[in-house]
Amino acid sequence: MEISASASLTSSGLVPRLLPLPYPHAPTTSVKPLMSSSSSIGLISSQRRIIIAPSLCLADQSAFTGVSVVDSDPIDAVKRKAMDISPALKGASIFLVGINNSVKANTGKLLAEALRYYYFDSDNLITEAAGGNVSAQALKEADEKAFQESETEVLKQLSSMGRLVVCAGDGAVQSLKNLSLLRHGISIWIDVPLDIAAKGDDDSFNSESSRELFDTLKASYEKSRKGYETADASISLDKIATKLEFEDLEAVTSEDIALEILKEIEKLTRVKKMMEEASRPF
């Protein structure tokens, strides 16, 4: 799937607008997402069929040979769990919220690969639509309302699709309208300590730039925390490290985080199924 960027003039100024194109090799169908309350999730039933020719996975090997195959690599466990929950997921998109960092981005890409979903970063789409980082920052400083409208437009279009893993920026949790758009899928808060988020892939956390980034992330975190807490589930790096008995938080891998996310999604889909069955008339 491709998303092209263009811009249109509105009364509030230059508002980036994204134009989604049909999935490749798939019929275009309308998707009607189901809204959910704070205690449940909305699953998107999609009839889109994405034509992919995957290599023989572990589960296929087991069924074909009759021999139990043990996960030899962490990614295998993630892919097996993704395959297990895919039928119940029904193509629902997954929105990852939380402070922007490499841990969140890498986990999102891994999830998309395991689920055979498309991956998008909403902030990158906004930047692309605005014409680059400089233009996006200029728009934000010159017309905050127009920039917020561009964030909502991106989320609106992404939430109307299925089979996506979206790393959502802080703008996604800073307004009730944007939060309601996240309810079209499953939202997961990736809770990463600020010092690790600021460090990123750079080992020199004591650098001046890292300290400045830490202060920026801290301000953003405090502003967005209440929005993060509305997510359907939260995944804490601290809790995963404790569970796996890791003394160093940086020992937690993207595979570890992705597996926990899939387990949480499995719980959420079970709860939704139970609620649907309970609401059926006798």
Short mmCIF file of C-alpha atoms in Angstrom, two decimals:
data_model
loop_
_atom_site.label_atom_id
_atom_site.label_comp_id
_atom_site.label_asym_id
_atom_site.label_seq_id
_atom_site.Cartn_x
_atom_site.Cartn_y
_atom_site.Cartn_z
CA MET A 1 0.00 0.00 0.00
CA GLU A 2 1.20 3.49 -0.78
CA ILE A 3 0.21 6.76 0.75
CA SER A 4 0.94 9.88 -1.20
CA ALA A 5 1.08 13.34 0.28
CA SER A 6 -0.38 16.58 -0.99
CA ALA A 7 -1.56 19.79 0.61
CA SER A 8 -4.73 21.83 0.53
CA LEU A 9 -5.50 25.34 1.68
CA THR A 10 -8.11 25.78 4.39
CA SER A 11 -9.29 28.74 6.36
CA SER A 12 -6.69 27.95 9.02
CA GLY A 13 -3.77 27.80 6.58
CA LEU A 14 -1.77 25.07 4.89
CA VAL A 15 -3.04 21.73 6.16
CA PRO A 16 -1.20 18.58 4.99
CA ARG A 17 -3.61 15.97 3.67
CA LEU A 18 -2.77 12.34 2.99
CA LEU A 19 -4.41 10.44 0.18
CA PRO A 20 -4.58 6.67 0.76
CA LEU A 21 -4.34 4.42 -2.27
CA PRO A 22 -5.81 0.90 -2.54
CA TYR A 23 -3.92 -2.09 -1.18
CA PRO A 24 -1.81 -3.73 -3.91
CA HIS A 25 -3.44 -6.69 -5.66
CA ALA A 26 -6.51 -6.42 -3.41
CA PRO A 27 -10.08 -5.33 -4.09
CA THR A 28 -11.05 -2.00 -2.59
CA THR A 29 -13.70 -2.50 0.08
CA SER A 30 -15.26 -0.23 2.65
CA VAL A 31 -14.25 -0.87 6.22
CA LYS A 32 -16.62 0.05 9.03
CA PRO A 33 -14.64 0.04 12.30
CA LEU A 34 -16.50 -0.79 15.47
CA MET A 35 -16.22 1.79 18.21
CA SER A 36 -15.49 0.53 21.69
CA SER A 37 -15.90 1.82 25.20
CA SER A 38 -12.97 2.31 27.55
CA SER A 39 -13.46 -1.19 28.89
CA SER A 40 -13.42 -2.95 25.53
CA ILE A 41 -11.80 -2.77 22.14
CA GLY A 42 -13.02 -2.15 18.63
CA LEU A 43 -12.11 -4.72 16.03
CA ILE A 44 -12.17 -3.97 12.34
CA SER A 45 -13.66 -6.69 10.17
CA SER A 46 -12.05 -6.39 6.76
CA GLN A 47 -12.66 -8.39 3.63
CA ARG A 48 -9.42 -7.23 2.03
CA ARG A 49 -7.27 -10.13 0.92
CA ILE A 50 -3.59 -9.31 0.67
CA ILE A 51 -1.79 -11.66 -1.68
CA ILE A 52 1.46 -12.70 -0.02
CA ALA A 53 3.58 -15.75 -0.66
CA PRO A 54 5.27 -16.31 2.71
CA SER A 55 7.96 -18.87 3.29
CA LEU A 56 7.03 -22.04 5.15
CA CYS A 57 6.73 -21.02 8.83
CA LEU A 58 7.41 -23.22 11.84
CA ALA A 59 3.78 -24.15 12.37
CA ASP A 60 3.48 -25.19 8.71
CA GLN A 61 6.60 -27.30 9.06
CA SER A 62 5.19 -29.03 12.13
CA ALA A 63 1.91 -29.82 10.38
CA PHE A 64 3.68 -31.03 7.25
CA THR A 65 6.27 -33.25 8.90
CA GLY A 66 4.37 -34.27 12.02
CA VAL A 67 7.42 -33.30 14.07
CA SER A 68 7.15 -30.66 16.78
CA VAL A 69 9.37 -27.72 15.93
CA VAL A 70 10.86 -25.76 18.82
CA ASP A 71 11.46 -22.02 18.42
CA SER A 72 15.16 -21.67 17.71
CA ASP A 73 15.12 -17.89 17.57
CA PRO A 74 13.15 -15.22 19.52
CA ILE A 75 11.53 -13.99 16.31
CA ASP A 76 10.06 -17.47 15.81
CA ALA A 77 8.11 -17.20 19.08
CA VAL A 78 6.78 -13.80 18.01
CA LYS A 79 5.67 -15.09 14.61
CA ARG A 80 4.02 -18.17 16.10
CA LYS A 81 2.04 -16.06 18.59
CA ALA A 82 1.09 -13.62 15.83
CA MET A 83 -0.21 -16.50 13.75
CA ASP A 84 -2.19 -17.83 16.73
CA ILE A 85 -4.03 -14.58 17.39
CA SER A 86 -4.53 -13.43 13.78
CA PRO A 87 -7.97 -15.08 13.33
CA ALA A 88 -9.36 -13.36 16.44
CA LEU A 89 -7.70 -10.07 15.53
CA LYS A 90 -9.71 -9.92 12.29
CA GLY A 91 -7.43 -7.37 10.67
CA ALA A 92 -7.77 -4.79 13.45
CA SER A 93 -5.09 -2.12 13.31
CA ILE A 94 -2.72 -1.64 16.23
CA PHE A 95 -1.77 1.83 17.46
CA LEU A 96 1.37 2.11 19.58
CA VAL A 97 1.38 5.20 21.82
CA GLY A 98 4.02 6.50 24.18
CA ILE A 99 7.01 8.82 23.91
CA ASN A 100 8.75 8.52 20.57
CA ASN A 101 11.91 6.40 20.74
CA SER A 102 13.76 3.71 18.84
CA VAL A 103 12.40 0.94 21.12
CA LYS A 104 8.82 1.79 20.16
CA ALA A 105 9.66 2.13 16.45
CA ASN A 106 11.65 -1.10 16.23
CA THR A 107 8.92 -3.00 18.07
CA GLY A 108 6.28 -1.60 15.72
CA LYS A 109 8.19 -2.73 12.64
CA LEU A 110 8.67 -6.20 14.13
CA LEU A 111 4.97 -6.50 14.95
CA ALA A 112 4.02 -5.49 11.43
CA GLU A 113 6.35 -8.11 9.99
CA ALA A 114 5.08 -10.86 12.29
CA LEU A 115 1.40 -10.07 11.64
CA ARG A 116 1.97 -9.37 7.93
CA TYR A 117 0.64 -5.87 8.46
CA TYR A 118 1.72 -2.54 7.01
CA TYR A 119 3.78 -0.24 9.23
CA PHE A 120 3.43 3.54 9.46
CA ASP A 121 4.78 6.28 11.70
CA SER A 122 2.13 9.00 11.94
CA ASP A 123 4.66 11.74 12.70
CA ASN A 124 6.65 10.81 9.59
CA LEU A 125 3.51 11.01 7.47
CA ILE A 126 2.72 14.47 8.85
CA THR A 127 6.28 15.61 8.15
CA GLU A 128 6.17 14.21 4.62
CA ALA A 129 2.86 15.89 3.89
CA ALA A 130 4.18 19.21 5.17
CA GLY A 131 7.25 19.01 2.92
CA GLY A 132 9.93 17.96 5.38
CA ASN A 133 11.07 18.54 8.94
CA VAL A 134 11.77 22.25 8.50
CA SER A 135 8.39 22.93 6.88
CA ALA A 136 6.55 20.84 9.49
CA GLN A 137 8.22 22.71 12.34
CA ALA A 138 7.52 26.05 10.67
CA LEU A 139 3.85 25.12 10.26
CA LYS A 140 3.63 24.07 13.90
CA GLU A 141 5.15 27.33 15.11
CA ALA A 142 3.17 29.54 12.70
CA ASP A 143 -0.23 27.90 13.03
CA GLU A 144 -0.67 25.39 15.84
CA LYS A 145 -4.31 24.81 14.94
CA ALA A 146 -3.44 23.90 11.34
CA PHE A 147 -0.77 21.50 12.54
CA GLN A 148 -3.22 19.83 14.92
CA GLU A 149 -5.69 19.49 12.07
CA SER A 150 -3.01 17.73 10.03
CA GLU A 151 -2.45 15.29 12.91
CA THR A 152 -6.16 14.55 13.07
CA GLU A 153 -6.36 14.12 9.28
CA VAL A 154 -3.55 11.55 9.35
CA LEU A 155 -5.16 9.59 12.18
CA LYS A 156 -8.56 9.77 10.52
CA GLN A 157 -7.27 8.18 7.35
CA LEU A 158 -5.12 5.59 9.09
CA SER A 159 -7.96 4.60 11.42
CA SER A 160 -10.23 3.97 8.43
CA MET A 161 -7.93 1.22 7.20
CA GLY A 162 -7.19 -2.24 8.53
CA ARG A 163 -4.09 -4.39 8.94
CA LEU A 164 -1.81 -1.56 10.08
CA VAL A 165 0.69 -1.15 12.89
CA VAL A 166 0.95 2.58 13.58
CA CYS A 167 3.48 4.30 15.79
CA ALA A 168 1.36 7.26 16.84
CA GLY A 169 2.89 10.55 17.92
CA ASP A 170 1.94 12.49 21.02
CA GLY A 171 -0.65 14.45 19.05
CA ALA A 172 -2.71 11.26 18.92
CA VAL A 173 -3.38 11.35 22.65
CA GLN A 174 -3.71 15.09 23.25
CA SER A 175 -7.29 15.61 22.08
CA LEU A 176 -10.55 13.74 22.62
CA LYS A 177 -11.17 13.64 18.87
CA ASN A 178 -7.85 11.96 18.19
CA LEU A 179 -8.30 9.54 21.09
CA SER A 180 -11.67 8.52 19.64
CA LEU A 181 -9.96 7.69 16.34
CA LEU A 182 -7.61 5.31 18.15
CA ARG A 183 -10.69 3.39 19.34
CA HIS A 184 -11.10 2.13 15.78
CA GLY A 185 -8.30 -0.31 16.54
CA ILE A 186 -6.31 -1.58 19.50
CA SER A 187 -4.12 0.93 21.32
CA ILE A 188 -1.05 -0.15 23.29
CA TRP A 189 1.03 2.12 25.51
CA ILE A 190 4.75 1.29 25.21
CA ASP A 191 6.09 2.60 28.53
CA VAL A 192 9.84 3.16 28.17
CA PRO A 193 11.88 4.96 30.87
CA LEU A 194 12.84 8.47 29.78
CA ASP A 195 16.58 7.92 30.13
CA ILE A 196 16.50 4.95 27.74
CA ALA A 197 14.22 6.79 25.32
CA ALA A 198 16.59 9.77 25.30
CA LYS A 199 19.61 7.56 24.84
CA GLY A 200 18.17 5.80 21.82
CA ASP A 201 20.80 4.00 19.76
CA ASP A 202 23.52 6.31 21.07
CA ASP A 203 25.60 5.00 23.97
CA SER A 204 26.77 8.50 24.96
CA PHE A 205 23.78 9.47 27.11
CA ASN A 206 25.92 12.02 28.97
CA SER A 207 26.22 14.14 25.85
CA GLU A 208 24.63 17.57 25.92
CA SER A 209 22.24 16.69 23.10
CA SER A 210 20.97 13.64 25.04
CA ARG A 211 20.33 15.73 28.14
CA GLU A 212 18.38 18.25 26.05
CA LEU A 213 16.40 15.42 24.49
CA PHE A 214 15.67 14.02 27.96
CA ASP A 215 14.21 17.36 29.07
CA THR A 216 12.10 17.55 25.89
CA LEU A 217 10.80 14.01 26.32
CA LYS A 218 10.03 14.65 29.99
CA ALA A 219 7.90 17.67 29.14
CA SER A 220 6.10 15.73 26.41
CA TYR A 221 5.56 12.75 28.72
CA GLU A 222 4.00 14.87 31.46
CA LYS A 223 1.70 16.52 28.92
CA SER A 224 0.61 13.24 27.33
CA ARG A 225 0.57 10.79 30.24
CA LYS A 226 -3.20 10.94 30.79
CA GLY A 227 -3.70 10.19 27.12
CA TYR A 228 -1.32 7.22 27.28
CA GLU A 229 -3.31 5.82 30.18
CA THR A 230 -6.45 5.56 28.03
CA ALA A 231 -4.81 2.85 25.91
CA ASP A 232 -6.39 -0.61 25.85
CA ALA A 233 -3.25 -2.08 27.41
CA SER A 234 0.18 -0.97 28.58
CA ILE A 235 3.54 -2.66 28.16
CA SER A 236 6.22 -1.57 30.62
CA LEU A 237 9.89 -2.11 29.89
CA ASP A 238 10.52 -2.26 33.65
CA LYS A 239 7.95 -5.03 34.14
CA ILE A 240 9.27 -7.09 31.25
CA ALA A 241 12.81 -6.86 32.62
CA THR A 242 11.58 -7.98 36.04
CA LYS A 243 9.60 -10.85 34.55
CA LEU A 244 12.61 -12.06 32.56
CA GLU A 245 14.94 -11.46 35.53
CA PHE A 246 17.08 -8.98 33.60
CA GLU A 247 19.10 -6.57 35.73
CA ASP A 248 19.72 -4.30 32.77
CA LEU A 249 16.64 -2.83 31.09
CA GLU A 250 18.55 -2.55 27.84
CA ALA A 251 18.76 -6.35 27.75
CA VAL A 252 15.06 -6.40 26.86
CA THR A 253 14.75 -6.92 23.10
CA SER A 254 12.13 -5.86 20.57
CA GLU A 255 11.14 -9.53 20.37
CA ASP A 256 10.49 -9.61 24.14
CA ILE A 257 8.30 -6.50 23.89
CA ALA A 258 6.46 -7.68 20.77
CA LEU A 259 5.65 -11.02 22.39
CA GLU A 260 4.17 -9.27 25.45
CA ILE A 261 2.11 -7.03 23.19
CA LEU A 262 0.70 -10.02 21.33
CA LYS A 263 -0.18 -11.72 24.63
CA GLU A 264 -2.05 -8.59 25.76
CA ILE A 265 -3.89 -8.42 22.44
CA GLU A 266 -4.84 -12.06 22.87
CA LYS A 267 -6.38 -11.25 26.25
CA LEU A 268 -8.26 -8.28 24.82
CA THR A 269 -9.74 -10.28 21.95
CA ARG A 270 -10.87 -12.98 24.38
CA VAL A 271 -12.61 -10.39 26.54
CA LYS A 272 -14.36 -8.91 23.50
CA LYS A 273 -15.51 -12.36 22.38
CA MET A 274 -16.90 -13.08 25.85
CA MET A 275 -18.75 -9.75 25.87
CA GLU A 276 -20.22 -10.43 22.44
CA GLU A 277 -21.39 -13.89 23.49
CA ALA A 278 -22.87 -12.52 26.72
CA SER A 279 -24.85 -9.90 24.80
CA ARG A 280 -26.53 -12.42 22.49
CA PRO A 281 -30.21 -13.03 23.21
CA PHE A 282 -31.30 -16.47 24.43
#
